[in-house]
Amino acid sequence: MNWVLRILMQSGISLVLLLLTAWGTLALVYQTLGVTGAIAITAWCLLGIVLQVVLWRGRVISAISSSVLSFAVLLFWWTSLEPSNQRSWASDVAQMSHGEITGSKLTLHNVRNFTWRSDDDFDAVWETRSYDLDQLASVDLITSYWGMPAIAHVLVSFGFNDGRFLTFTVEVRKEQAEAYSEIGGFFKQFELSIVATDERDALRVRTNVRGEDSYLYRIAMPPQAMRTLLVSYVQQANALIEQPRFYNTITANCTTIVFDMVRTIIGGLPADYRLLLTGYLPAYVMSVGGLQEGYSLDELSQRGRFTDRAKAAGEIDDFSWLIRRGVPGVATH
């Protein structure tokens, strides 16, 4: 019996050591470069192997104490990593949107208004725009899918009585030539960016250039809540200029950032797995009464799918109204 308990104990410790080795390896992979990085990764993996050998040779205390010490050193390095706004950024996140509010007037700087022909071929334009918060008329949720139905990018678009739409997208702030990685998003590989965009820019790059499938839902939200949400976006964008943040695949992404803002406006919103499986976010919003009443989710999705309408829109001025044609809750234009 003692022999069995000893084997079980060592197996449990071995598993913990293996997980620590794996976590440290990934942290080093995504945060170190060149020869120095290769040496650090190799040394960390060899240390993990040595500690396993020490453990299974019966020197349990030595294995545990050495593991705690080495992991503490790694954590000290890990916590010293700080986000930065000073890197060589990819063009679509090169500028940081920010704004100020005077009375009901919102002035936004670095509103992205690109004309996209491909991911590598575009006309880059950053603008300063002004909006009257008293003329804020609507809020729309957009979900854009590129693969599996459980995962989507989430955007929020604000409509004004003058016919303009302002779209906010929470983005991974990639550096030039850097590719997105879900795993890297757990290991401080990217900073976080909130980009204010012209709606045509933010939506057509996904449907027309990247081949994504996109849906729009009119949100049922009181006017004051809509205004507070828009102001929150501006405040969050401004805060990132003062204090940059790391993107995180789970805790700081295109959905959780928005949810945190909405939760401060509308209390009592429950946490839910659909906040992580972002493709199912419309079902969550419907469950808390946030979508148009009198329709099933399937009907809202079918009528809100604007992929084909966006592809057919060309350069028409009424792009935003065309993609909303037939969407429940949207008045006829």
Coordinates of N, CA and C in Angstrom, one line a residue, residues 8 26 30 39 93 103 128 133 135 138 181 230 243 254 261 276 279 292 302 332:
L8 N 1.7 7.0 -6.7 CA 0.7 8.0 -7.0 C 1.2 9.4 -6.7
L26 N 6.7 27.4 -23.5 CA 5.8 28.3 -24.4 C 6.1 29.8 -24.1
Y30 N 7.6 32.3 -27.1 CA 6.9 33.5 -27.6 C 7.5 34.8 -27.1
I39 N 18.9 29.1 -26.7 CA 19.7 28.6 -25.5 C 18.8 28.6 -24.3
V93 N -3.0 48.9 -37.6 CA -3.1 49.3 -36.2 C -1.9 50.2 -35.8
G103 N -19.2 68.7 -24.0 CA -20.7 68.8 -24.0 C -21.2 67.5 -24.7
T128 N -9.6 62.6 -38.5 CA -10.2 63.1 -37.3 C -11.7 63.4 -37.7
L133 N -23.3 63.5 -29.9 CA -23.8 62.4 -29.1 C -25.3 62.5 -28.9
Q135 N -27.3 63.0 -31.2 CA -27.8 62.4 -32.4 C -27.6 60.9 -32.5
S138 N -28.5 54.4 -32.7 CA -28.6 52.9 -32.7 C -27.2 52.3 -32.3
S181 N -1.6 34.5 -33.4 CA -1.5 33.1 -32.8 C -2.4 33.1 -31.6
L230 N -20.8 54.2 -25.9 CA -19.9 54.8 -26.8 C -18.8 55.6 -26.1
Q243 N -1.8 53.8 -20.7 CA -1.2 52.6 -20.1 C -1.5 51.4 -21.1
C254 N -11.8 40.6 -28.0 CA -12.8 41.5 -28.7 C -14.1 41.3 -28.0
M261 N -17.4 46.5 -20.4 CA -18.0 47.8 -20.5 C -19.5 47.8 -20.3
L276 N -16.7 33.4 -24.2 CA -15.4 32.8 -24.6 C -15.6 32.2 -26.0
G279 N -18.5 33.0 -31.2 CA -19.4 32.7 -32.3 C -20.9 32.6 -31.8
Q292 N -33.7 42.1 -30.9 CA -35.1 42.5 -31.2 C -36.1 41.4 -30.8
Q302 N -30.4 34.9 -40.2 CA -30.6 34.8 -41.6 C -30.8 36.2 -42.2
T332 N -36.6 51.5 -42.4 CA -36.4 51.5 -43.9 C -35.7 52.9 -44.2

